[in-house]
mmCIF file of C-alpha atoms in Angstrom:
data_model
loop_
_atom_site.group_PDB
_atom_site.id
_atom_site.type_symbol
_atom_site.label_atom_id
_atom_site.label_comp_id
_atom_site.label_asym_id
_atom_site.label_seq_id
_atom_site.Cartn_x
_atom_site.Cartn_y
_atom_site.Cartn_z
ATOM 1 C CA MET I 135 234.642 36.759 175.494
ATOM 2 C CA ASN I 136 231.307 38.312 176.417
ATOM 3 C CA LEU I 137 228.281 39.557 174.535
ATOM 4 C CA PHE I 138 229.597 43.109 174.246
ATOM 5 C CA SER I 139 233.036 42.109 172.946
ATOM 6 C CA ILE I 140 231.965 42.873 169.356
ATOM 7 C CA PHE I 141 231.702 46.556 170.312
ATOM 8 C CA GLU I 142 235.029 46.740 172.136
ATOM 9 C CA PRO I 143 237.924 48.428 170.318
ATOM 10 C CA SER I 144 241.156 46.472 170.254
ATOM 11 C CA THR I 145 243.698 47.314 172.921
ATOM 12 C CA ILE I 146 246.556 47.144 170.441
ATOM 13 C CA ILE I 147 248.492 50.417 170.337
ATOM 14 C CA PHE I 148 248.285 50.791 166.555
ATOM 15 C CA SER I 149 244.710 49.599 166.235
ATOM 16 C CA LEU I 150 243.049 50.112 162.844
ATOM 17 C CA ASN I 151 239.512 49.460 164.048
ATOM 18 C CA TRP I 152 238.397 53.068 163.715
ATOM 19 C CA MET I 153 239.705 53.130 160.133
ATOM 20 C CA SER I 154 236.449 51.385 159.162
ATOM 21 C CA SER I 155 234.832 54.834 159.289
ATOM 22 C CA LEU I 156 236.938 55.851 156.290
ATOM 23 C CA LEU I 157 236.609 52.696 154.174
ATOM 24 C CA MET I 158 233.865 54.161 151.978
ATOM 25 C CA ILE I 159 236.196 56.972 150.936
ATOM 26 C CA LEU I 160 238.212 54.312 149.090
ATOM 27 C CA ILE I 161 235.111 52.707 147.581
ATOM 28 C CA ILE I 162 233.181 55.777 146.399
ATOM 29 C CA PRO I 163 235.699 57.493 143.999
ATOM 30 C CA PRO I 164 235.806 54.729 141.325
ATOM 31 C CA MET I 165 232.113 55.197 140.572
ATOM 32 C CA TYR I 166 232.876 58.681 139.191
ATOM 33 C CA TRP I 167 235.058 57.384 136.351
ATOM 34 C CA LEU I 168 231.972 56.855 134.208
ATOM 35 C CA ILE I 169 229.470 59.656 134.708
ATOM 36 C CA PRO I 170 226.524 59.539 134.701
ATOM 37 C CA SER I 171 226.662 55.995 136.005
ATOM 38 C CA ARG I 172 223.682 54.409 137.695
ATOM 39 C CA ILE I 173 225.330 54.651 141.091
ATOM 40 C CA SER I 174 226.133 58.330 140.721
ATOM 41 C CA MET I 175 222.618 59.055 139.454
ATOM 42 C CA MET I 176 221.209 57.268 142.489
ATOM 43 C CA TRP I 177 223.325 59.411 144.826
ATOM 44 C CA ILE I 178 222.369 62.597 142.954
ATOM 45 C CA LEU I 179 218.669 61.738 143.241
ATOM 46 C CA MET I 180 219.060 61.046 146.956
ATOM 47 C CA TYR I 181 220.894 64.342 147.483
ATOM 48 C CA GLN I 182 218.149 66.228 145.647
ATOM 49 C CA LEU I 183 215.478 64.701 147.871
ATOM 50 C CA LEU I 184 217.474 65.474 151.004
ATOM 51 C CA HIS I 185 218.103 69.030 149.803
ATOM 52 C CA LYS I 186 214.350 69.614 149.481
ATOM 53 C CA GLU I 187 213.754 68.212 152.964
ATOM 54 C CA PHE I 188 216.432 70.326 154.650
ATOM 55 C CA LYS I 189 215.497 73.434 152.680
ATOM 56 C CA VAL I 190 211.960 73.289 154.056
ATOM 57 C CA LEU I 191 213.251 72.799 157.604
ATOM 58 C CA ILE I 192 215.924 75.490 157.677
ATOM 59 C CA LYS I 193 214.019 78.259 155.814
ATOM 60 C CA ALA I 194 216.997 80.603 155.882
ATOM 61 C CA PRO I 195 217.707 82.165 152.459
ATOM 62 C CA ILE I 196 220.754 83.992 153.836
ATOM 63 C CA PHE I 197 222.527 80.654 154.410
ATOM 64 C CA LYS I 198 222.509 79.332 150.877
ATOM 65 C CA GLY I 199 224.171 75.960 150.524
ATOM 66 C CA SER I 200 223.746 75.105 154.201
ATOM 67 C CA THR I 201 221.867 71.928 153.230
ATOM 68 C CA ILE I 202 225.105 70.491 151.822
ATOM 69 C CA PHE I 203 226.461 70.151 155.343
ATOM 70 C CA PHE I 204 223.481 68.138 156.572
ATOM 71 C CA THR I 205 223.363 65.921 153.479
ATOM 72 C CA SER I 206 227.064 65.171 153.991
ATOM 73 C CA LEU I 207 226.368 64.357 157.642
ATOM 74 C CA PHE I 208 223.552 62.021 156.588
ATOM 75 C CA THR I 209 225.807 60.254 154.078
ATOM 76 C CA PHE I 210 228.668 59.835 156.536
ATOM 77 C CA ILE I 211 226.462 58.290 159.241
ATOM 78 C CA LEU I 212 224.606 56.149 156.705
ATOM 79 C CA LEU I 213 227.786 54.633 155.285
ATOM 80 C CA ASN I 214 229.148 53.889 158.758
ATOM 81 C CA ASN I 215 225.872 52.262 159.766
ATOM 82 C CA PHE I 216 225.888 50.055 156.674
ATOM 83 C CA LEU I 217 229.531 49.117 157.110
ATOM 84 C CA SER I 218 228.850 47.906 160.635
ATOM 85 C CA LEU I 219 226.407 45.326 159.222
ATOM 86 C CA PHE I 220 229.214 43.455 157.468
ATOM 87 C CA PRO I 221 230.994 40.686 159.388
ATOM 88 C CA TYR I 222 234.321 41.472 161.095
ATOM 89 C CA ILE I 223 234.025 45.215 160.475
ATOM 90 C CA PHE I 224 234.248 47.447 163.523
ATOM 91 C CA ALA I 225 230.871 49.060 164.382
ATOM 92 C CA SER I 226 232.058 52.627 164.919
ATOM 93 C CA SER I 227 228.561 54.151 164.951
ATOM 94 C CA SER I 228 227.640 52.055 167.995
ATOM 95 C CA HIS I 229 230.082 53.960 170.219
ATOM 96 C CA LEU I 230 229.335 57.160 172.115
ATOM 97 C CA SER I 231 232.852 58.383 171.361
ATOM 98 C CA PHE I 232 231.857 58.436 167.679
ATOM 99 C CA THR I 233 228.314 59.810 167.966
ATOM 100 C CA LEU I 234 229.184 62.436 170.591
ATOM 101 C CA THR I 235 232.029 63.624 168.368
ATOM 102 C CA LEU I 236 229.377 64.385 165.749
ATOM 103 C CA SER I 237 226.592 65.775 167.943
ATOM 104 C CA PHE I 238 228.437 67.829 170.571
ATOM 105 C CA PRO I 239 230.426 70.156 168.224
ATOM 106 C CA LEU I 240 227.243 70.731 166.197
ATOM 107 C CA TRP I 241 225.202 71.650 169.255
ATOM 108 C CA LEU I 242 227.990 73.796 170.713
ATOM 109 C CA SER I 243 228.464 75.754 167.482
ATOM 110 C CA PHE I 244 224.688 76.341 167.199
ATOM 111 C CA MET I 245 224.533 77.579 170.791
ATOM 112 C CA ILE I 246 227.522 79.907 170.422
ATOM 113 C CA PHE I 247 226.137 81.358 167.192
ATOM 114 C CA GLY I 248 222.650 81.781 168.619
ATOM 115 C CA TRP I 249 223.630 83.405 171.904
ATOM 116 C CA PHE I 250 226.100 85.810 170.267
ATOM 117 C CA LYS I 251 224.051 86.751 167.200
ATOM 118 C CA ASN I 252 220.429 86.354 168.322
ATOM 119 C CA THR I 253 220.500 86.724 172.098
ATOM 120 C CA THR I 254 216.913 88.007 172.382
ATOM 121 C CA HIS I 255 215.650 85.220 170.165
ATOM 122 C CA MET I 256 217.413 82.607 172.314
ATOM 123 C CA PHE I 257 215.914 84.070 175.509
ATOM 124 C CA ALA I 258 212.476 83.954 173.883
ATOM 125 C CA HIS I 259 212.898 80.200 173.338
ATOM 126 C CA LEU I 260 213.204 79.687 177.083
ATOM 127 C CA THR I 261 209.730 81.148 177.743
ATOM 128 C CA PRO I 262 206.937 79.637 175.611
ATOM 129 C CA GLN I 263 204.186 81.967 174.458
ATOM 130 C CA ASN I 264 200.956 82.310 176.461
ATOM 131 C CA ALA I 265 202.470 80.461 179.409
ATOM 132 C CA PRO I 266 201.179 81.378 182.903
ATOM 133 C CA ALA I 267 203.476 83.793 184.703
ATOM 134 C CA ILE I 268 203.665 81.574 187.782
ATOM 135 C CA LEU I 269 205.114 78.713 185.714
ATOM 136 C CA LEU I 270 207.745 80.757 183.888
ATOM 137 C CA PRO I 271 210.652 79.996 186.311
ATOM 138 C CA PHE I 272 209.990 76.262 186.020
ATOM 139 C CA LEU I 273 209.598 76.462 182.232
ATOM 140 C CA VAL I 274 212.935 78.264 181.916
ATOM 141 C CA ILE I 275 214.637 75.501 183.922
ATOM 142 C CA ILE I 276 212.971 72.763 181.868
ATOM 143 C CA GLU I 277 213.804 74.425 178.538
ATOM 144 C CA THR I 278 217.414 74.985 179.631
ATOM 145 C CA ILE I 279 217.843 71.347 180.652
ATOM 146 C CA SER I 280 216.225 70.106 177.434
ATOM 147 C CA SER I 281 218.621 72.273 175.426
ATOM 148 C CA ILE I 282 221.679 71.071 177.347
ATOM 149 C CA ILE I 283 220.898 67.356 176.935
ATOM 150 C CA ARG I 284 220.316 67.591 173.181
ATOM 151 C CA PRO I 285 223.789 66.374 172.103
ATOM 152 C CA GLY I 286 223.484 63.468 174.522
ATOM 153 C CA THR I 287 220.059 62.442 173.246
ATOM 154 C CA LEU I 288 221.269 62.625 169.647
ATOM 155 C CA ALA I 289 224.293 60.467 170.412
ATOM 156 C CA ILE I 290 222.501 57.944 172.630
ATOM 157 C CA ARG I 291 219.637 57.499 170.156
ATOM 158 C CA LEU I 292 222.003 56.504 167.351
ATOM 159 C CA THR I 293 224.231 54.362 169.570
ATOM 160 C CA ALA I 294 221.397 52.510 171.291
ATOM 161 C CA ASN I 295 219.611 51.647 168.053
ATOM 162 C CA MET I 296 222.771 50.309 166.433
ATOM 163 C CA ILE I 297 223.784 48.311 169.518
ATOM 164 C CA ALA I 298 220.318 46.752 169.918
ATOM 165 C CA GLY I 299 220.219 45.354 166.397
ATOM 166 C CA HIS I 300 223.806 44.102 166.474
ATOM 167 C CA LEU I 301 223.269 42.347 169.793
ATOM 168 C CA LEU I 302 220.155 40.601 168.477
ATOM 169 C CA VAL I 303 221.983 39.446 165.341
ATOM 170 C CA THR I 304 224.871 38.154 167.472
ATOM 171 C CA LEU I 305 222.580 36.328 169.910
ATOM 172 C CA MET I 306 220.722 34.600 167.103
ATOM 173 C CA GLY I 307 223.962 33.702 165.305
ATOM 174 C CA ASN I 308 225.592 32.195 168.398
ATOM 175 C CA SER I 309 222.704 29.774 168.883
ATOM 176 C CA GLY I 310 223.001 28.296 165.378
ATOM 177 C CA SER I 311 225.580 25.617 166.215
ATOM 178 C CA SER I 312 223.232 23.797 168.615
ATOM 179 C CA LEU I 313 220.158 23.684 166.373
ATOM 180 C CA SER I 314 218.795 21.023 164.074
ATOM 181 C CA ILE I 315 218.617 21.469 160.293
ATOM 182 C CA SER I 316 214.979 22.570 160.277
ATOM 183 C CA LEU I 317 215.504 25.079 163.086
ATOM 184 C CA LEU I 318 218.743 26.264 161.481
ATOM 185 C CA THR I 319 216.892 26.949 158.231
ATOM 186 C CA MET I 320 214.342 28.998 160.158
ATOM 187 C CA LEU I 321 217.158 30.815 161.952
ATOM 188 C CA VAL I 322 218.826 31.767 158.659
ATOM 189 C CA PHE I 323 215.505 33.084 157.363
ATOM 190 C CA MET I 324 215.024 35.123 160.544
ATOM 191 C CA GLN I 325 218.573 36.463 160.262
ATOM 192 C CA ILE I 326 217.895 37.644 156.719
ATOM 193 C CA LEU I 327 214.724 39.432 157.856
ATOM 194 C CA LEU I 328 216.615 40.953 160.771
ATOM 195 C CA LEU I 329 219.384 42.212 158.482
ATOM 196 C CA ILE I 330 216.764 43.828 156.244
ATOM 197 C CA LEU I 331 215.301 45.485 159.334
ATOM 198 C CA GLU I 332 218.767 46.624 160.414
ATOM 199 C CA SER I 333 219.368 48.124 156.971
ATOM 200 C CA ALA I 334 216.168 50.130 157.359
ATOM 201 C CA VAL I 335 217.203 51.183 160.867
ATOM 202 C CA SER I 336 220.588 52.336 159.515
ATOM 203 C CA ILE I 337 218.848 54.613 157.011
ATOM 204 C CA ILE I 338 216.235 55.879 159.462
ATOM 205 C CA GLN I 339 218.721 56.673 162.238
ATOM 206 C CA SER I 340 221.058 58.601 159.949
ATOM 207 C CA TYR I 341 218.031 60.508 158.610
ATOM 208 C CA VAL I 342 216.765 61.260 162.134
ATOM 209 C CA PHE I 343 220.213 62.445 163.272
ATOM 210 C CA SER I 344 220.608 64.847 160.348
ATOM 211 C CA ILE I 345 216.987 66.072 160.502
ATOM 212 C CA LEU I 346 217.208 66.852 164.222
ATOM 213 C CA SER I 347 220.519 68.629 163.661
ATOM 214 C CA ALA I 348 218.847 70.788 161.002
ATOM 215 C CA LEU I 349 215.938 71.537 163.349
ATOM 216 C CA TYR I 350 218.340 72.579 166.109
ATOM 217 C CA SER I 351 220.120 74.912 163.694
ATOM 218 C CA LYS I 352 216.799 76.466 162.703
ATOM 219 C CA GLU I 353 216.057 77.494 166.296
ATOM 220 C CA VAL I 354 219.140 79.702 166.587
ATOM 221 C CA ILE I 355 218.553 81.673 163.387
#
């Protein structure tokens, strides 16, 4: 056993670790039996706020309903982040195989759409306005590289933030057996504060992932 064993998928052939990503699908439907329930009203309010945010970012009236995709992406990542905070539940959002599966197809579809539909607009993005002519070759290279690494930065940002918090929680929890009662009480208090911080990080990272995805889609329109 090592420190990173909590992030390692089981080597069993019929492993169900990745099924934790779909657990919320079983939990969410019962709340719709009584509508409007408080839970459903909370989700509706959150979706309305997210819709306003994404609508301002995208600014594309021809793609009506496109905000639904990004709100669904936000919800999916958020639920997986929260599930990974529970004990003995596989942290799927802390793996690059999970985050790259979300970011790479998004980026690839945006690039294909942009270069086929708005080729001139995509070329214009590679050369910033009012840039000196002597710097244009270097700016094109820099802009191209920054565009290529976007799916990687999206995936690594989410993975690194989830891993960092989980490792800190694990390190603090493993030291509890060798502490006195007074220090153990302080450790429990610190763990509670850290879990609150991790809950905030789970929300923020899912919001950042979906917001950046919406911004990337705006550039190709």
